[in-house]
Short mmCIF file of C-alpha atoms and ligand atoms in Angstrom, two decimals:
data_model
loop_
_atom_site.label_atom_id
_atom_site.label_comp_id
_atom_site.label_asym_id
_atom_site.label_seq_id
_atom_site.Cartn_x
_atom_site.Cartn_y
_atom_site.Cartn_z
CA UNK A 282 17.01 -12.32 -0.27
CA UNK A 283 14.15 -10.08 -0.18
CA UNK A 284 12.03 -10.61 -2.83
CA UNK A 285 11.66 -14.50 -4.17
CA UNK A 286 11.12 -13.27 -7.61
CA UNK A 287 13.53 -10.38 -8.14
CA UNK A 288 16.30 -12.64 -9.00
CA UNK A 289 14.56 -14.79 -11.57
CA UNK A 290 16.19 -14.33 -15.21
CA UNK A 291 13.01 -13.91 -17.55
CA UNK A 292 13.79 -15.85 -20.93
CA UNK A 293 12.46 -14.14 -23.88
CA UNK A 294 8.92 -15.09 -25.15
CA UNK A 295 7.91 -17.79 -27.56
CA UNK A 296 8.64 -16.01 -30.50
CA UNK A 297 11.41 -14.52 -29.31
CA UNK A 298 13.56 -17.51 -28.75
CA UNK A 299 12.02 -19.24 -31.91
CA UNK A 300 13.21 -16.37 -33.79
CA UNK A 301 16.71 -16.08 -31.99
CA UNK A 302 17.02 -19.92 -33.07
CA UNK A 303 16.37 -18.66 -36.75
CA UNK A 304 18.49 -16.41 -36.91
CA UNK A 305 21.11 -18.40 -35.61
CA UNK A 306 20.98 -21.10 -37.48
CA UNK A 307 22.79 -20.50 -40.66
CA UNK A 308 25.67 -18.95 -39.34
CA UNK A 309 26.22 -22.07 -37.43
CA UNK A 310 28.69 -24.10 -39.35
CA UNK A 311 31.21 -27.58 -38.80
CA UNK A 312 33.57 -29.93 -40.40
CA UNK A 313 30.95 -31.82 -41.63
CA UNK A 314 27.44 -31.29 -43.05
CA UNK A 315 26.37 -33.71 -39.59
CA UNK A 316 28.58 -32.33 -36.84
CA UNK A 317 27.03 -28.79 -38.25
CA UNK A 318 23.22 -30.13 -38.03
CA UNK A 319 23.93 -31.83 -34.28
CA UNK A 320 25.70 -28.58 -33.82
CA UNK A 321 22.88 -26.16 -34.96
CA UNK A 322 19.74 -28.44 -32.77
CA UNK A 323 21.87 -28.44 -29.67
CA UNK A 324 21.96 -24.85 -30.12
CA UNK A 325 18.17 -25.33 -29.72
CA UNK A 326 18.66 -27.21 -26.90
CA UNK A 327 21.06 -24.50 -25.05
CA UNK A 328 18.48 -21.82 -25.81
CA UNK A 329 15.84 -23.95 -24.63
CA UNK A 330 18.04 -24.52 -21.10
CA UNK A 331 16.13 -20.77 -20.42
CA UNK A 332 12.75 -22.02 -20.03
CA UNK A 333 14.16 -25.16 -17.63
CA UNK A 334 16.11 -21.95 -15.65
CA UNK A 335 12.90 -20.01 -15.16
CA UNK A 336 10.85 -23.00 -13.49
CA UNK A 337 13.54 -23.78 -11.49
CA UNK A 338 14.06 -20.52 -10.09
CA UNK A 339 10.64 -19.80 -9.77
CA UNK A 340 9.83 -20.25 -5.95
CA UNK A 341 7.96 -22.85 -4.29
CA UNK A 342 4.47 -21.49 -3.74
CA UNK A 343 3.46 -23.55 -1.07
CA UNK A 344 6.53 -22.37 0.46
CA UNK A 345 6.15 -18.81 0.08
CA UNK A 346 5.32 -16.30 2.52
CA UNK A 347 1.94 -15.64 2.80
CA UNK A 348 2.21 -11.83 1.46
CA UNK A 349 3.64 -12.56 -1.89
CA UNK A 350 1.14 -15.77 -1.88
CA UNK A 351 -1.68 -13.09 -1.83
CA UNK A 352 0.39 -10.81 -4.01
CA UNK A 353 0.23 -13.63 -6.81
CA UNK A 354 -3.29 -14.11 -6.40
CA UNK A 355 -3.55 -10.22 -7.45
CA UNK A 356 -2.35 -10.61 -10.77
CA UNK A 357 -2.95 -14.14 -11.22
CA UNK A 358 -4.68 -17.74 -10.50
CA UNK A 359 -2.42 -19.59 -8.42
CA UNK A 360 -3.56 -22.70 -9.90
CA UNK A 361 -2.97 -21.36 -13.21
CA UNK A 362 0.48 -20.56 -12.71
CA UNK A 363 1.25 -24.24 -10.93
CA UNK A 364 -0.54 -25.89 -14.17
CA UNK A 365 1.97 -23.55 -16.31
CA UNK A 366 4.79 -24.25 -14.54
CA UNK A 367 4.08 -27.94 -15.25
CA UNK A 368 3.21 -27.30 -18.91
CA UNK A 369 6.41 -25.25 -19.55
CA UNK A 370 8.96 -27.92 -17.42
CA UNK A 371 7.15 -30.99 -19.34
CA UNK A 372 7.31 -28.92 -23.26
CA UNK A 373 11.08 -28.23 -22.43
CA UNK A 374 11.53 -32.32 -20.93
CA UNK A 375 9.78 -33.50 -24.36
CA UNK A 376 12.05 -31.13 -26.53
CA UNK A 377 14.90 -32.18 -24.95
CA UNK A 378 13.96 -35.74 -25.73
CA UNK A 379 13.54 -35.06 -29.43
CA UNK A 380 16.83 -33.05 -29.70
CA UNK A 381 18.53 -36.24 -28.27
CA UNK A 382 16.79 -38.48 -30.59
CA UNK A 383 17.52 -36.81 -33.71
CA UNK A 384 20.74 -35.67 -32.68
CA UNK A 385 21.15 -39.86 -32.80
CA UNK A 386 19.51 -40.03 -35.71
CA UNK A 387 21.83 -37.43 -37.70
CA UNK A 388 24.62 -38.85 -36.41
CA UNK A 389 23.60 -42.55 -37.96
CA UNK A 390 21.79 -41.05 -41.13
CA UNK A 391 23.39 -39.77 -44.83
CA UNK A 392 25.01 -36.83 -45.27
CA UNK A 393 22.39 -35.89 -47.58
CA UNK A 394 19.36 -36.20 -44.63
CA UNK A 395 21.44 -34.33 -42.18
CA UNK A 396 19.82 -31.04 -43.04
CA UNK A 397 16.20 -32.30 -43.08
CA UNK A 398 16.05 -33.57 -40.34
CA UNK A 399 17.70 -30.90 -38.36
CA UNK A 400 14.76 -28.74 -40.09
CA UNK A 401 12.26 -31.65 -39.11
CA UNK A 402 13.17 -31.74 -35.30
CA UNK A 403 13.83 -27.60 -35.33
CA UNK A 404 9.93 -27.48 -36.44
CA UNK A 405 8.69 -30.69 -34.33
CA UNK A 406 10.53 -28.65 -30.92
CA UNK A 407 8.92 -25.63 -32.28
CA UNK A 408 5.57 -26.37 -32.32
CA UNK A 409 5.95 -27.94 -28.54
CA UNK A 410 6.61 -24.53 -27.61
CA UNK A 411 3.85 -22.78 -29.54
CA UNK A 412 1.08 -25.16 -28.45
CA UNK A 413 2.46 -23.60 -24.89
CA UNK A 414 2.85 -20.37 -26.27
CA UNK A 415 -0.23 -18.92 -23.64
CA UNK A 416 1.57 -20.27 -20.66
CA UNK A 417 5.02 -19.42 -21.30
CA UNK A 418 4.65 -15.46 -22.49
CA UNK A 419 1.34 -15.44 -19.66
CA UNK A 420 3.87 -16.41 -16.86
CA UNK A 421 7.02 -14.77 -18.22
CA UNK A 422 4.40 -10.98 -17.64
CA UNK A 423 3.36 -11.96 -14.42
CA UNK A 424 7.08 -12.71 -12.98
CA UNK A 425 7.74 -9.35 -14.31
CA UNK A 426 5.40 -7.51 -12.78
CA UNK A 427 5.91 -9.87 -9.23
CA UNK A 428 9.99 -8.68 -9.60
CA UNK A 429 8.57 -5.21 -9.11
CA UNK A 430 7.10 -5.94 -5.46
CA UNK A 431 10.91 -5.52 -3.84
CA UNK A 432 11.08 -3.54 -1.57
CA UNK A 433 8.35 -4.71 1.24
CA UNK A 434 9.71 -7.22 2.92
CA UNK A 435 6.90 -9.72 4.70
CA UNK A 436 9.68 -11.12 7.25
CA UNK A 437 10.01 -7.18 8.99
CA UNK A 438 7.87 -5.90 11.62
CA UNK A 439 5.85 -3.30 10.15
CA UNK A 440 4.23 -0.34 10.73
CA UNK A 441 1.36 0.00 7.75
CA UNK A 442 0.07 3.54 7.22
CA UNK A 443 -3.48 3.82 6.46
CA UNK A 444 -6.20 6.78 6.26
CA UNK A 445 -7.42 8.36 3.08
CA UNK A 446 -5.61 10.36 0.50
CA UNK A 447 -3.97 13.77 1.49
CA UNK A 448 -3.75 13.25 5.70
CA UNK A 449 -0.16 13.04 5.03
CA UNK A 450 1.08 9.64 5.24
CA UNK A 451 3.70 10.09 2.94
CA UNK A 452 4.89 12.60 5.20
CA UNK A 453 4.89 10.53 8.48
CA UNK A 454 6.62 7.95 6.77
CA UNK A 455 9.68 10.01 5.43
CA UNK A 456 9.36 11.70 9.04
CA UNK A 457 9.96 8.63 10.78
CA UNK A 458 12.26 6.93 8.61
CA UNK A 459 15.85 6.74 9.11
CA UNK A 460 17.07 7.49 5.35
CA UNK A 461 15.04 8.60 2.60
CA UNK A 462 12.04 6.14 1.76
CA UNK A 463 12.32 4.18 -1.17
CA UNK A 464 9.31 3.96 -3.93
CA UNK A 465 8.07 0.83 -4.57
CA UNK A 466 5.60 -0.10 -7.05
CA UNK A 467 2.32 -2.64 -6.19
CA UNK A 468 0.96 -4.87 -8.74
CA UNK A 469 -2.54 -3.86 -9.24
CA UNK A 470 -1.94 0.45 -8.43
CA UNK A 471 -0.09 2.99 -10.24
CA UNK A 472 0.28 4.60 -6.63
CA UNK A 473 3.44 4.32 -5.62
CA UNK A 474 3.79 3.28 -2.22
CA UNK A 475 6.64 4.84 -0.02
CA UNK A 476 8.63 1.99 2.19
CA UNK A 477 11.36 3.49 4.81
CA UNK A 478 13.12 1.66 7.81
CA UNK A 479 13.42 2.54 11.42
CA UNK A 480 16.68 1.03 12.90
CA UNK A 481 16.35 0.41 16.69
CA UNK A 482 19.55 -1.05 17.43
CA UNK A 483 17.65 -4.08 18.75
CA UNK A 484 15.13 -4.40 15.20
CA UNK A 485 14.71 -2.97 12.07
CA UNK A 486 11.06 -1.72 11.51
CA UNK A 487 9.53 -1.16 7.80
CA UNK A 488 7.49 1.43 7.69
CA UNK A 489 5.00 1.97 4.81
CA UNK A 490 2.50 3.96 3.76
CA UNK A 491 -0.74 2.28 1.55
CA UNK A 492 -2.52 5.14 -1.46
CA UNK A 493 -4.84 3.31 -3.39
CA UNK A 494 -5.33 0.07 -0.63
CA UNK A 495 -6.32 1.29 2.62
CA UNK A 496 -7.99 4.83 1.64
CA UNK A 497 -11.39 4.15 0.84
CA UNK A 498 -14.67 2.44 2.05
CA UNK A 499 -14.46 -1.37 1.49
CA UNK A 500 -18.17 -0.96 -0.97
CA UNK A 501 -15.87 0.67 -3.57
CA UNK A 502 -13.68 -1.91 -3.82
CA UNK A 503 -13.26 -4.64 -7.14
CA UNK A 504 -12.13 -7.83 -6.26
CA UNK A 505 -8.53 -7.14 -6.98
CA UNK A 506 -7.87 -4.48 -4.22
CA UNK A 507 -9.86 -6.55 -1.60
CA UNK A 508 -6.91 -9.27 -2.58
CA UNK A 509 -4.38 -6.08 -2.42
CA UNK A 510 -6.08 -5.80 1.60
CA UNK A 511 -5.17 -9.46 2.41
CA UNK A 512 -1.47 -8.71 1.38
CA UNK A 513 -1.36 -6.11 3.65
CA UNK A 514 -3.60 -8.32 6.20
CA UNK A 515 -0.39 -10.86 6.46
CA UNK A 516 2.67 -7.73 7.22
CA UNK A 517 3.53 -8.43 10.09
CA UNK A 518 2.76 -5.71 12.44
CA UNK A 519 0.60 -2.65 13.02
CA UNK A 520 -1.42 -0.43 11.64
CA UNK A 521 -1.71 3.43 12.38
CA UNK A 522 -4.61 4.97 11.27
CA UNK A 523 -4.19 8.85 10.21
CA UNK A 524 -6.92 11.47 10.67
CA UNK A 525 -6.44 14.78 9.35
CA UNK A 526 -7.81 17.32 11.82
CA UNK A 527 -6.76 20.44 9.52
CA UNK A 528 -8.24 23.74 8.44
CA UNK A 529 -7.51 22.15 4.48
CA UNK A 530 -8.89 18.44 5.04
CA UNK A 531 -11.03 17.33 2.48
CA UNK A 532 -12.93 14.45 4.31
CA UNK A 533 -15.91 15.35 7.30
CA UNK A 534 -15.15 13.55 10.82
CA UNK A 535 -17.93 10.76 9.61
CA UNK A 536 -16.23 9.82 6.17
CA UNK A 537 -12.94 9.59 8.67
CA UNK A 538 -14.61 7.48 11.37
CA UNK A 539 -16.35 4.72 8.73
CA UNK A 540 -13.07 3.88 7.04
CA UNK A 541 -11.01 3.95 10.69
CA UNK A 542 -14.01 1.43 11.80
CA UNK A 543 -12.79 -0.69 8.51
CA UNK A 544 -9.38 -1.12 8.80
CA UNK A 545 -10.00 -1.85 12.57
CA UNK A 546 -11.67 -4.41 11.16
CA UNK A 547 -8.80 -5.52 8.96
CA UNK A 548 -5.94 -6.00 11.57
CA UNK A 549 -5.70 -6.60 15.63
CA UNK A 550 -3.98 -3.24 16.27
CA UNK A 551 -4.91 -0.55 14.84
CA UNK A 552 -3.83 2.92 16.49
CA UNK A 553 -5.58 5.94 15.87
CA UNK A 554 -3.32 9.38 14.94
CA UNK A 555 -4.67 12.89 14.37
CA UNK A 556 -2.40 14.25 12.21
CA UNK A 557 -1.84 17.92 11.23
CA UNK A 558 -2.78 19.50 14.67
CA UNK A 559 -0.53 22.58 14.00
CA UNK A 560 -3.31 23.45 11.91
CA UNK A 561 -6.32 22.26 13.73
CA UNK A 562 -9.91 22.91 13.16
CA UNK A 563 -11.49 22.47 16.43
CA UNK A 564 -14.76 21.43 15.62
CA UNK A 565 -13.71 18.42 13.53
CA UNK A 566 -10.82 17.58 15.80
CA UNK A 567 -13.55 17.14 18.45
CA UNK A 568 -15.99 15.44 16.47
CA UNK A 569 -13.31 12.67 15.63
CA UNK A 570 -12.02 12.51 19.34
CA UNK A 571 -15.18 12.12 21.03
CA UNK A 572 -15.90 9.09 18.99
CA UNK A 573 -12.64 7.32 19.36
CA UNK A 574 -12.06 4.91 22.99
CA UNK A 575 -8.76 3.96 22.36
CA UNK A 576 -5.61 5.72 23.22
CA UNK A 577 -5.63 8.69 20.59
CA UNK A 578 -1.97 10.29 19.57
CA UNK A 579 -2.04 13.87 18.30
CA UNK A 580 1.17 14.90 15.65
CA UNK A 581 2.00 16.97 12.85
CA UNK A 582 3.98 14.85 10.40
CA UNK A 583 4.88 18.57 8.67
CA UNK A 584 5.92 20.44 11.90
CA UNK A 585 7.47 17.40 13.76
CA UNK A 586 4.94 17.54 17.05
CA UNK A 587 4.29 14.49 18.99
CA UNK A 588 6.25 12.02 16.45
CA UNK A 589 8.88 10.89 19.50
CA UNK A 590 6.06 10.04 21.68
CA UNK A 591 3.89 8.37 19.28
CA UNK A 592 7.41 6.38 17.72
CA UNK A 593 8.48 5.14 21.17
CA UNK A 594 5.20 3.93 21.80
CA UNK A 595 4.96 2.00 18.51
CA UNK A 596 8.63 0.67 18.63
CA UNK A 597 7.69 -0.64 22.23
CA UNK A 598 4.62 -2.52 20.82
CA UNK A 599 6.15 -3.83 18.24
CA UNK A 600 9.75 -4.91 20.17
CA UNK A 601 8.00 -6.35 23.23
CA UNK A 602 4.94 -7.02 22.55
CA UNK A 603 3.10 -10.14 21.42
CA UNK A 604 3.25 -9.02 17.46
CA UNK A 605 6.90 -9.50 17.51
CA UNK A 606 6.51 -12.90 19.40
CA UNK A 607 3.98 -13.80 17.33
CA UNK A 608 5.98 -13.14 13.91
CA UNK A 609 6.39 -16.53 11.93
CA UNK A 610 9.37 -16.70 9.68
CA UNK A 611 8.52 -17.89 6.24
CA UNK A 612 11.23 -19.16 3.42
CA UNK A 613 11.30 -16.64 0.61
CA UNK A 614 12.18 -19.59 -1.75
CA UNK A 615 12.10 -23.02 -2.21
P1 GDP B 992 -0.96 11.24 1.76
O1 GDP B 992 -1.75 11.35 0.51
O2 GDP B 992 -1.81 10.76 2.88
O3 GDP B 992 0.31 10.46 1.62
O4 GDP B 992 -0.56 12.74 2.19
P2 GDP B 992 0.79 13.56 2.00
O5 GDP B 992 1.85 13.07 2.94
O6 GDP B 992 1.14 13.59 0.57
O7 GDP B 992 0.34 14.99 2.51
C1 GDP B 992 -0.74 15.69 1.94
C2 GDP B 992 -0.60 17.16 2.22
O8 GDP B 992 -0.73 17.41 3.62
C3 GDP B 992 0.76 17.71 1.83
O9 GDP B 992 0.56 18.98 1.25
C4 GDP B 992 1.51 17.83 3.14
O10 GDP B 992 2.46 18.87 3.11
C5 GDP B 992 0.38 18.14 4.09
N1 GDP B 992 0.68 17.72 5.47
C6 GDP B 992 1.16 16.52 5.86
N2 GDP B 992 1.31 16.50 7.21
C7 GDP B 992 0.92 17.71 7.66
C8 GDP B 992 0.84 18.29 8.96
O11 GDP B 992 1.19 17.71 9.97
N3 GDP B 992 0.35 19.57 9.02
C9 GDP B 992 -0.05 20.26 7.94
N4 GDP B 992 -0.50 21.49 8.13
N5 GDP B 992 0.02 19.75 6.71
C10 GDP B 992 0.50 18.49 6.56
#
């Protein structure tokens, strides 16, 4: 499974079920006033089973993999979600207690109680779940939003595109990807964030590109995208850092250089690309190259130039070198 979420089944909200209970109700009927009364609480009870469903399928955070960790922390307080998982399992546990204990009670009661007290326990369950109202609809958004992350998986060896808006890393990714890149949404950007695969024959290789995370100096940043950074931080793999070189580029060799100097600072490898060379504008392509040391690849995502050499290279790093060795396997679920 690749995403631990994707598979949960979100229950409707508070009010939601309450009211599906409602409207249930008098169209439930039996041979008897009592076997209809049991009949119409259990029905309680089976909508109830929903709520019991999502905790249980909800994954083990302490087992998670440390990218969808970070990805909860994003939308949410980790703690907060724990203490809600609690409060929802205990409100079903005590509702299912009260179901059973007037379901006993109807059945050894008059005729003429039956009714109220199905009424009394349908209000006495129903006010459990309202007094958790905040936790249940709170946790039943966020697993929503979480079964949106799908198509990044943390267990892949990855190459991460970074390097600020319009040096074409949407390009290199559909460039170097073996079918067409899927679109995959992140929790706290409307960017949508392109994810293909590179199939080696010995590994497969995720490749994605980052708008709206790795783009910009790290002073403009809220809270919330520095959180979207340590995400990324826990991919396992590498990070290519585009420059755009061009004619067209909207960005001076400095405002380049600072944010390269950034993410270097964000993961081990970091390898520096100067994309759109087909069009290059020589005093800004030497301005950036003088003040790069490393190894420096030169492509044009558009116009196909120097993508085998810089690929191979990559694949190599990433197949035999430590990064691979280094990967730790986490369980999606628990
Ligand atoms: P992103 O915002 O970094 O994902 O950039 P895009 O991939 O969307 O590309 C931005 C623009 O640059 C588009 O108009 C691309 O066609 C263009 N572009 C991308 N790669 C190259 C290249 O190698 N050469 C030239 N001349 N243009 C390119």
């Amino acid at each position: 499974m690749l995403n631990p979420f994707e598979n949960i089944k979100i229950p409707p909200k508070t009010e939601d079920l309450i009211k599906i209970v409602l409207d249930r109700i008098p169209k439930i009927g039996g041979k008897n006033v009592k076997e209809r009364e049991i009949k119409r609480i259990l029905f309680y009870k089976e909508q109830l089973q929903k709520y019991r469903d999502f905790v249980l399928q909800f994954p083990r955070i302490d087992q998670l993999h440390p990218f969808y960790r970070e990805n909860i922390e994003i939308i949410a307080d980790i703690d907060k979600v724990k203490m809600c998982l609690g409060a929802i399992n205990r409100g079903v546990q005590l509702s299912f207690n009260i179901i059973e204990r007037y379901r006993r009670l109807i059945k050894s009661s008059d005729e003429k109680e039956a009714n109220r007290l199905m009424r009394q326990c349908f209000g006495r369950v129903s006010s459990i779940l309202r007094s958790r109202k905040d936790c249940i609809d709170w946790l039943i958004d966020i697993t929503s939003q979480l079964k949106k992350l799908k198509a990044i998986d943390p267990n892949l060896p990855t190459i991460i595109i970074a390097g600020p808006p319009n040096v074409g890393k949407s390009t290199l990714v559909s460039k170097i990807s073996s079918a067409k890149p899927e679109v995959a949404s992140y929790p706290f950007t409307t960017k949508e964030i392109h994810v293909g695969h590179i199939d080696t024959g010995i590994v497969k290789i995720q490749v994605i590109d980052t708008p709206g995370i790795l783009d910009r100096p790290m002073s403009e940043r809220n809270s919330i995208e520095l959180k979207a950074i340590n995400a990324i931080k826990n991919l396992n793999g590498i990070i290519l850092f585009l420059f755009d070189v061009s004619n067209s580029s909207i960005y001076s060799a400095k405002e380049q250089l600072d944010l390269y100097k950034e993410v270097k600072s964000i993961k081990s490898v970091v390898i520096p690309v100067l994309n759109k060379i087909d069009d290059k504008n020589e005093e800004l392509y030497k301005q950036i190259k003088e003040n790069i040391l490393e190894k420096v690849f030169e492509i044009s995502a558009e116009k196909n130039i120097g993508l085998d050499t810089l690929l191979n290279y990559v694949i190599n790093l990433l197949q035999n070198g430590q990064i691979l060795d280094k990967r730790d396997i986490y369980l999606n679920s628990g």
